[in-house]
mmCIF file of C-alpha atoms and ligand atoms in Angstrom:
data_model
loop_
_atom_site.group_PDB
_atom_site.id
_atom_site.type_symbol
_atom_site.label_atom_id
_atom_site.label_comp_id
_atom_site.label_asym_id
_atom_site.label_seq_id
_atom_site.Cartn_x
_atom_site.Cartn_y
_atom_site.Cartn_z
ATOM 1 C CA UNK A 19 141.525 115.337 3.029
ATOM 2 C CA UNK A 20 144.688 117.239 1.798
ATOM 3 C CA UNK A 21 147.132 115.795 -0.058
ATOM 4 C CA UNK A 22 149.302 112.983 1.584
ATOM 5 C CA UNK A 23 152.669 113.459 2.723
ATOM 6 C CA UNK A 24 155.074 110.794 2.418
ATOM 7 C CA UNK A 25 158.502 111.440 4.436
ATOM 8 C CA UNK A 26 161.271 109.345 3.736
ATOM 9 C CA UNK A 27 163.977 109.257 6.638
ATOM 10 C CA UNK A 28 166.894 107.407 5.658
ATOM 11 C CA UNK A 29 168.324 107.545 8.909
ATOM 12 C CA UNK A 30 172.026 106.720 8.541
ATOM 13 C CA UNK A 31 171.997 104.399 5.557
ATOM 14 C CA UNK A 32 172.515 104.311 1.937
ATOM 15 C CA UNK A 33 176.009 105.703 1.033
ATOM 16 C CA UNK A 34 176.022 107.652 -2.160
ATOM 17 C CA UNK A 35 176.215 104.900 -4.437
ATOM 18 C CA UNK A 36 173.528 103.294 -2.715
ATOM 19 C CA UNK A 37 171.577 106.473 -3.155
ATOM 20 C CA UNK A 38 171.784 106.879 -6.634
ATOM 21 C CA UNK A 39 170.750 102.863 -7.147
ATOM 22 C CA UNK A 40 167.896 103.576 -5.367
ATOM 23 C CA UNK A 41 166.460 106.479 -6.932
ATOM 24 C CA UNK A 42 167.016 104.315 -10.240
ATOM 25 C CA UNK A 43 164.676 101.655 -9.168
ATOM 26 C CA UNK A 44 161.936 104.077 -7.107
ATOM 27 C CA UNK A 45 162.072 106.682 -9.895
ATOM 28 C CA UNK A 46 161.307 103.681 -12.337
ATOM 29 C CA UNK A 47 157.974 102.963 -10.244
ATOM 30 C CA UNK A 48 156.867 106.222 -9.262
ATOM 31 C CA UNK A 49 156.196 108.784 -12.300
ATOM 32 C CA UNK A 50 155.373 111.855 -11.265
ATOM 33 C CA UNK A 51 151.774 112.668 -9.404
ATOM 34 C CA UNK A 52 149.995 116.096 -8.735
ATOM 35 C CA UNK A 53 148.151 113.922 -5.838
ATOM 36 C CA UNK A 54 150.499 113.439 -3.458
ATOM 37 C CA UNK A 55 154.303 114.482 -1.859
ATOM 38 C CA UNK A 56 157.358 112.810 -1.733
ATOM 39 C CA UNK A 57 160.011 113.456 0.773
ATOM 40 C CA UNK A 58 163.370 112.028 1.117
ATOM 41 C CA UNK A 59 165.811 112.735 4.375
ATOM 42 C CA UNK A 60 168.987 111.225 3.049
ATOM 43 C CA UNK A 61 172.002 111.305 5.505
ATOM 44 C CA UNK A 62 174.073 114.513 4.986
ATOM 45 C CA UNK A 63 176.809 113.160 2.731
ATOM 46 C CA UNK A 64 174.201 110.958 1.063
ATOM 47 C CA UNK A 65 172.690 114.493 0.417
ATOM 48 C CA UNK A 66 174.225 115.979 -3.069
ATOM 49 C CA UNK A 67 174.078 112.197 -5.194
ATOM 50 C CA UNK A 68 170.573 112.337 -4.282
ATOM 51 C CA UNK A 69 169.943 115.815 -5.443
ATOM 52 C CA UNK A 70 171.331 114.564 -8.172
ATOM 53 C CA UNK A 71 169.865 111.781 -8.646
ATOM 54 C CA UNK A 72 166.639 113.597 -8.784
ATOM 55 C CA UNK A 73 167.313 116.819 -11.455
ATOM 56 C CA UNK A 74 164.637 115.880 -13.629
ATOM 57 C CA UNK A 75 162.013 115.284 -10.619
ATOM 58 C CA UNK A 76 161.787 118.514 -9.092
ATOM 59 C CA UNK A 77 158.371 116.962 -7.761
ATOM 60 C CA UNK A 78 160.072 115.051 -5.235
ATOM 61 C CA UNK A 79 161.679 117.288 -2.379
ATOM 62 C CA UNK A 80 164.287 117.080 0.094
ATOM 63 C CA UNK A 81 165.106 117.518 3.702
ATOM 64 C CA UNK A 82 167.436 116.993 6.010
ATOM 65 C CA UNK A 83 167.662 115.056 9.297
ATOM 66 C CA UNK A 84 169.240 117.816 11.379
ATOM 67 C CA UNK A 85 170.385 120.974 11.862
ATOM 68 C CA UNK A 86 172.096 123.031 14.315
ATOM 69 C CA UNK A 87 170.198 126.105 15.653
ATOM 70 C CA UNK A 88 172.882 128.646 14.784
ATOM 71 C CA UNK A 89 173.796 130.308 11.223
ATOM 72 C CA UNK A 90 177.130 129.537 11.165
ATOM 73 C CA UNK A 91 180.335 129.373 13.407
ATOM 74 C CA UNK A 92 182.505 126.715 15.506
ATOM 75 C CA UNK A 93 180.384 124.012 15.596
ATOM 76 C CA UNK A 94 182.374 121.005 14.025
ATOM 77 C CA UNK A 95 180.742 118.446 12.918
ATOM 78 C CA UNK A 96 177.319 120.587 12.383
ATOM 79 C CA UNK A 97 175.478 121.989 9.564
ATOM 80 C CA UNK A 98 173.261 125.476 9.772
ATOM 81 C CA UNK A 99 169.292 125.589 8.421
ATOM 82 C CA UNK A 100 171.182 128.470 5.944
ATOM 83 C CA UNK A 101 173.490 125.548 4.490
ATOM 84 C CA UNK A 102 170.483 122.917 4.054
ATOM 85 C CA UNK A 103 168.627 125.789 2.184
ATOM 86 C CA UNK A 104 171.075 126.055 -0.068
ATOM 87 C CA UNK A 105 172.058 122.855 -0.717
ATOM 88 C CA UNK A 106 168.902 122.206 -1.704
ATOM 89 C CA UNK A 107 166.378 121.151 1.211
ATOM 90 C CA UNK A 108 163.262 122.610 1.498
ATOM 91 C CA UNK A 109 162.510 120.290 4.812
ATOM 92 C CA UNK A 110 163.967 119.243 8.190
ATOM 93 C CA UNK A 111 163.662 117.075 11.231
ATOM 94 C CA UNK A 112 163.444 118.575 14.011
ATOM 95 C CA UNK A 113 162.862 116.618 17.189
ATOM 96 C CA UNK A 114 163.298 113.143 16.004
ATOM 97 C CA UNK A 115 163.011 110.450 19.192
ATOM 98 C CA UNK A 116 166.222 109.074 18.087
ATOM 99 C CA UNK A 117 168.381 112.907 18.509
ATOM 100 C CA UNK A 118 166.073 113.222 21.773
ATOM 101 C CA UNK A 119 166.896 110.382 23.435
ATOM 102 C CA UNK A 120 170.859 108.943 21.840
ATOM 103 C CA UNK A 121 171.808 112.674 21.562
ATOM 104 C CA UNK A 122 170.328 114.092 24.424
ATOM 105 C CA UNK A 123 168.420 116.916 22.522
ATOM 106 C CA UNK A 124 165.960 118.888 24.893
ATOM 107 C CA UNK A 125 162.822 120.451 24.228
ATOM 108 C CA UNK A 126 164.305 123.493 24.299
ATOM 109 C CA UNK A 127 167.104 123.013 21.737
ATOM 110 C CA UNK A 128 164.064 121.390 19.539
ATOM 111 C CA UNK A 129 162.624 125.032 20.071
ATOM 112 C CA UNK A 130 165.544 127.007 19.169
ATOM 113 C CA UNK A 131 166.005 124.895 15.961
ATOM 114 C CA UNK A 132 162.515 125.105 14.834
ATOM 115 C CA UNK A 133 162.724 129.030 15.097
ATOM 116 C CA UNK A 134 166.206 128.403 12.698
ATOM 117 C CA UNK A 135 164.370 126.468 9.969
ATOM 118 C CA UNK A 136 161.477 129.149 9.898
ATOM 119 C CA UNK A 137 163.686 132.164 9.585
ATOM 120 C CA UNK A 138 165.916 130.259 6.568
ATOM 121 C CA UNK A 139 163.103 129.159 5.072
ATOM 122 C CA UNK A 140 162.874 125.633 5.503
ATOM 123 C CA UNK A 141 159.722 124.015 6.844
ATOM 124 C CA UNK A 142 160.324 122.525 10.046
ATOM 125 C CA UNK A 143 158.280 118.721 10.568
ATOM 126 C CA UNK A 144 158.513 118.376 14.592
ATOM 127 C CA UNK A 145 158.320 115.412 16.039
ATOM 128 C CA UNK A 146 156.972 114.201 19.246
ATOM 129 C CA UNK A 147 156.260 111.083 20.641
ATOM 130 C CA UNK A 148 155.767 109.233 24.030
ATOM 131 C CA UNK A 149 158.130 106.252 25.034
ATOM 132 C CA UNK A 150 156.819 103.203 26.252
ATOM 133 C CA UNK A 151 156.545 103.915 29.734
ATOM 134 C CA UNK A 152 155.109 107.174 29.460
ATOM 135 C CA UNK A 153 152.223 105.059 27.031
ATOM 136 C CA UNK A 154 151.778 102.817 29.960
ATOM 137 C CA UNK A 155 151.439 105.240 32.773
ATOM 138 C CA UNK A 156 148.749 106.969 30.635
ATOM 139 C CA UNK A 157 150.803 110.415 29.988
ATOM 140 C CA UNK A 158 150.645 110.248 26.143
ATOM 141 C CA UNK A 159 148.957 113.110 25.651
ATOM 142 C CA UNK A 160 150.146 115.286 28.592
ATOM 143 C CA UNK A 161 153.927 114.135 27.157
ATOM 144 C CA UNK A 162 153.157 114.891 23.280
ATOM 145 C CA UNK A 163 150.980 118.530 23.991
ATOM 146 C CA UNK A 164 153.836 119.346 26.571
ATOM 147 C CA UNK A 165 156.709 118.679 23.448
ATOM 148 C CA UNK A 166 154.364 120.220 21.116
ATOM 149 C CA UNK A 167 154.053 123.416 23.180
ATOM 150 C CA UNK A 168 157.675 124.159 23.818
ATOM 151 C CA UNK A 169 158.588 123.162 19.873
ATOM 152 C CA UNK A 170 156.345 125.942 19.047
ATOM 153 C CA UNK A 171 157.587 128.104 21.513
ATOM 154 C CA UNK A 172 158.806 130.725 19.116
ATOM 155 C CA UNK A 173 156.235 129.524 15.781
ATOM 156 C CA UNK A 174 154.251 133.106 15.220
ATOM 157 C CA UNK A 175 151.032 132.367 13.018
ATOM 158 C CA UNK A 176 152.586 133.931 9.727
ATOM 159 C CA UNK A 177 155.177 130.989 10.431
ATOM 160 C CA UNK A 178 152.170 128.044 10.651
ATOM 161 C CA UNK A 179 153.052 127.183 6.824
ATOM 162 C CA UNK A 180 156.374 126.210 7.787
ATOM 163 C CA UNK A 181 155.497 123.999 10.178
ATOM 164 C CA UNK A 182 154.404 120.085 10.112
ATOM 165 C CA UNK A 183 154.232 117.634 13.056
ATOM 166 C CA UNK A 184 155.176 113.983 13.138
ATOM 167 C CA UNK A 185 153.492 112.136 15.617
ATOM 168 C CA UNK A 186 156.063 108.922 16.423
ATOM 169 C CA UNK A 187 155.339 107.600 19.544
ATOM 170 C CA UNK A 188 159.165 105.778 20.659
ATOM 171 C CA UNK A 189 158.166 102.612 21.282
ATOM 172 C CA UNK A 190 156.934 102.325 17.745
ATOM 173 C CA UNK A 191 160.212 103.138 16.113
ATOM 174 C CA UNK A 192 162.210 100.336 14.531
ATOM 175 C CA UNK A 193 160.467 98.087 16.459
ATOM 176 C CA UNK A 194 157.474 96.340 14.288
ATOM 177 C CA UNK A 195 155.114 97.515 17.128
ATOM 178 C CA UNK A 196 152.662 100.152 15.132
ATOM 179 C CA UNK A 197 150.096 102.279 17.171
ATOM 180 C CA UNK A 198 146.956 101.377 16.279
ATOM 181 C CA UNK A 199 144.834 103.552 13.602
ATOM 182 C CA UNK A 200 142.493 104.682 16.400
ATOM 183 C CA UNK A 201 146.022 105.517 18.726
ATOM 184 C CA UNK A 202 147.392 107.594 16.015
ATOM 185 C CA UNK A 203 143.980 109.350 15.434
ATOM 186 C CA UNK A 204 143.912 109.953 19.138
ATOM 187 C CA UNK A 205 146.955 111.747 19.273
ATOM 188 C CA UNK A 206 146.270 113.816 15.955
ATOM 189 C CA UNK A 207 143.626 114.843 17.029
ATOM 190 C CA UNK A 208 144.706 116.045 20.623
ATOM 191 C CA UNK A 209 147.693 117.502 18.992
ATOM 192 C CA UNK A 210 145.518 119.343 16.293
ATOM 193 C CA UNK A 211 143.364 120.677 19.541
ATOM 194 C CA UNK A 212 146.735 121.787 20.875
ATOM 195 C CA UNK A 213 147.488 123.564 17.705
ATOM 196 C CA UNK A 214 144.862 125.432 17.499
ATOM 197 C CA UNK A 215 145.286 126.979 21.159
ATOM 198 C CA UNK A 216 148.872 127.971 19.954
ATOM 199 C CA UNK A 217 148.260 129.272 16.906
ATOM 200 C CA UNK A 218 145.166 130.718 16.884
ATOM 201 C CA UNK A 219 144.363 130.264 13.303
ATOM 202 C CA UNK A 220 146.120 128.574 10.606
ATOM 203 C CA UNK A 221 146.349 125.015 13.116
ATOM 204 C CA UNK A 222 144.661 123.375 10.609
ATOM 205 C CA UNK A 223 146.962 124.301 7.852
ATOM 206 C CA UNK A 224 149.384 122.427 9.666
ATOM 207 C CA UNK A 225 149.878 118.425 8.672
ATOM 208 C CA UNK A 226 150.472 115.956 10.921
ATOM 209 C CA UNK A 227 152.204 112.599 9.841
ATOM 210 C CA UNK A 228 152.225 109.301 11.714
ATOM 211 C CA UNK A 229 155.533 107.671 12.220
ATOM 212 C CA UNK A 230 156.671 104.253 13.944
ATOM 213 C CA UNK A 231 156.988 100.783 12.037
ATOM 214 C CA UNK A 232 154.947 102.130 9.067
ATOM 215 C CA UNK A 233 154.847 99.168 6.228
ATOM 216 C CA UNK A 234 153.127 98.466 2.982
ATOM 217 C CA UNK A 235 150.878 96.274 4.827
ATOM 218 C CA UNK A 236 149.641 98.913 7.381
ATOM 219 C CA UNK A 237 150.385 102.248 5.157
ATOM 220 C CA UNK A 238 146.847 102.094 3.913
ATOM 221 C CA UNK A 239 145.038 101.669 7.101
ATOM 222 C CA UNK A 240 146.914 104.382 9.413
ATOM 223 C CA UNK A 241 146.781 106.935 6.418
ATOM 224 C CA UNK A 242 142.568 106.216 6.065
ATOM 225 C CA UNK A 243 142.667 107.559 10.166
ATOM 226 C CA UNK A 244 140.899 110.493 11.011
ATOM 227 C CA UNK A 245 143.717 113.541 10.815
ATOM 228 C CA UNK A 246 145.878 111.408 9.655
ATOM 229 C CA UNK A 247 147.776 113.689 6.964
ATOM 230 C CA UNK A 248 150.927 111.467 6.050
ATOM 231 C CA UNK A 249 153.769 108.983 7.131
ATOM 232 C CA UNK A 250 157.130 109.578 8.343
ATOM 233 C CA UNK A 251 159.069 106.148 7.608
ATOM 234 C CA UNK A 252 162.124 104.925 8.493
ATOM 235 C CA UNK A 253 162.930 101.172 7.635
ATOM 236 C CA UNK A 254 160.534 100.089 5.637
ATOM 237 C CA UNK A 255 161.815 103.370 3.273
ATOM 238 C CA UNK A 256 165.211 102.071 2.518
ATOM 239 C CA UNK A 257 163.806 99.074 -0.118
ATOM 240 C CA UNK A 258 163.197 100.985 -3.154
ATOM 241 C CA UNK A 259 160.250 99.054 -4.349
ATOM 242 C CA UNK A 260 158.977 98.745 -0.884
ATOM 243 C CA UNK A 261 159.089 102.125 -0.569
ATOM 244 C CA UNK A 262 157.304 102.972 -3.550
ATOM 245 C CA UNK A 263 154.767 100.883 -2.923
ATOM 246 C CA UNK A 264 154.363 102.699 -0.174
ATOM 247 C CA UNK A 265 153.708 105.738 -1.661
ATOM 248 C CA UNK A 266 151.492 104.862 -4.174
ATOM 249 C CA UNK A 267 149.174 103.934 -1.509
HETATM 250 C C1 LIG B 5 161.471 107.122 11.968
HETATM 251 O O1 LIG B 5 162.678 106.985 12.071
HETATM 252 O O2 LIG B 5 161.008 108.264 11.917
HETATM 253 C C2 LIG B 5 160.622 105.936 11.925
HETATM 254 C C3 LIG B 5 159.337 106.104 11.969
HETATM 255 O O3 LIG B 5 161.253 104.718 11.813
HETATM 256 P P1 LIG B 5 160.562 103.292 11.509
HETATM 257 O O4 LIG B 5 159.608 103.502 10.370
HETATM 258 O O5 LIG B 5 161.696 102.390 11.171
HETATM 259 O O6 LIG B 5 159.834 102.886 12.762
#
């Protein structure tokens, strides 16, 4: 098994302050491990106090939750992969249910911001994920390989390295309803089938994380899934024990 990823998305929560108070506390349970990564997605003006919050642990790494797919220009409001680099991120979120379906972001915006991280040099974790009724009228798959597919649209094979995927399927998001160990292996595994049609070689290079109403009572059971390479969490990240905990899993 490679070595478990553990993403962090903060969503929008924990102001500065709040930031640096947490790192206290998780910093004070979690010394530092060659066995396994850390990952925090702060919000973006959460984003400094918790780089430095973190100078001494240059194990842990950052990412955002966003970008914009251009370099730089008139977009208010927006931040560039370029600016994320340099600020310090070495990850994004690309995809996320949440900017797909409250922001209207479409698979091919997910596409064209992908190809942005790459070519700054951030690696990219896409996610994709089926909503509830697409789980019921049996599309999972067809809806994941299809977001999959156009995410990777412009991914060459030398770019495979700077690539994860998040498998979140929407109705498990913030909503205490988990996919089951054998869902989540279901998907990883279609998705890692999918990968490997797209990219030839290095697919298997590429981890894939489960995501949706990930706790410290279920951590250990969805990570011990087949292709199961990590967890993207959202709530149950914010409590800095909690999420340590986690972690050490
Ligand atoms: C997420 O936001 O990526 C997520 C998985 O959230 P939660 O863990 O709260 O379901």
């Amino acid at each position: 098994m490679r070595q478990p990823i553990f993403a962090a998305n903060w969503k929008m929560n924990h102001a500065p302050a709040d930031a640096a108070v947490f790192m206290r506390t998780f910093l004070a349970h979690f010394g530092k491990r060659q066995d396994r990564s850390v990952i925090f997605f702060p919000p973006a003006l959460t984003f400094g106090a918790v780089v430095g919050a973190l100078k001494d642990r240059p194990d842990i790494l950052l990412g955002v939750q966003n970008i914009h797919w251009e370099d730089k220009g008139a977009f208010t409001g927006e931040n560039s992969a370029s600016i994320a680099r340099a600020s310090g991120a070495k990850y994004v979120l690309v995809g996320h249910s949440e900017r797909r379906h409250v922001f209207g972001e479409t698979d091919e915006q997910v596409a064209k911001k992908v190809a942005s991280a790459t070519r700054a040099g951030l690696t990219a974790i896409v996610c994709v994920g089926e909503t509830g009724a697409q789980r019921e009228a049996g599309e999972t798959t067809q809806v994941v390989l299809s977001q999959l597919r156009a995410a990777f649209a412009h991914v060459t094979n030398a770019e495979a390295g700077n690539v994860m995927v998040a498998y979140e399927p929407v109705w498990a998001i913030g909503t205490g309803k988990t996919a089951t160990p054998l869902d989540a292996s279901t998907a990883h595994i279609a998705l890692r089938a999918e990968l490997g049609r797209i990219l030839d070689s290095g697919s298997l290079a590429v981890p894939i994380l489960y995501g949706g109403s990930v706790n410290r009572g279920n951590a250990a059971e969805l990570l011990g899934a087949p292709d199961v390479d990590g967890l993207l969490v959202g709530g149950a990240s914010l409590d800095a024990e909690g999420w340590a905990s986690i972690v050490l899993t």
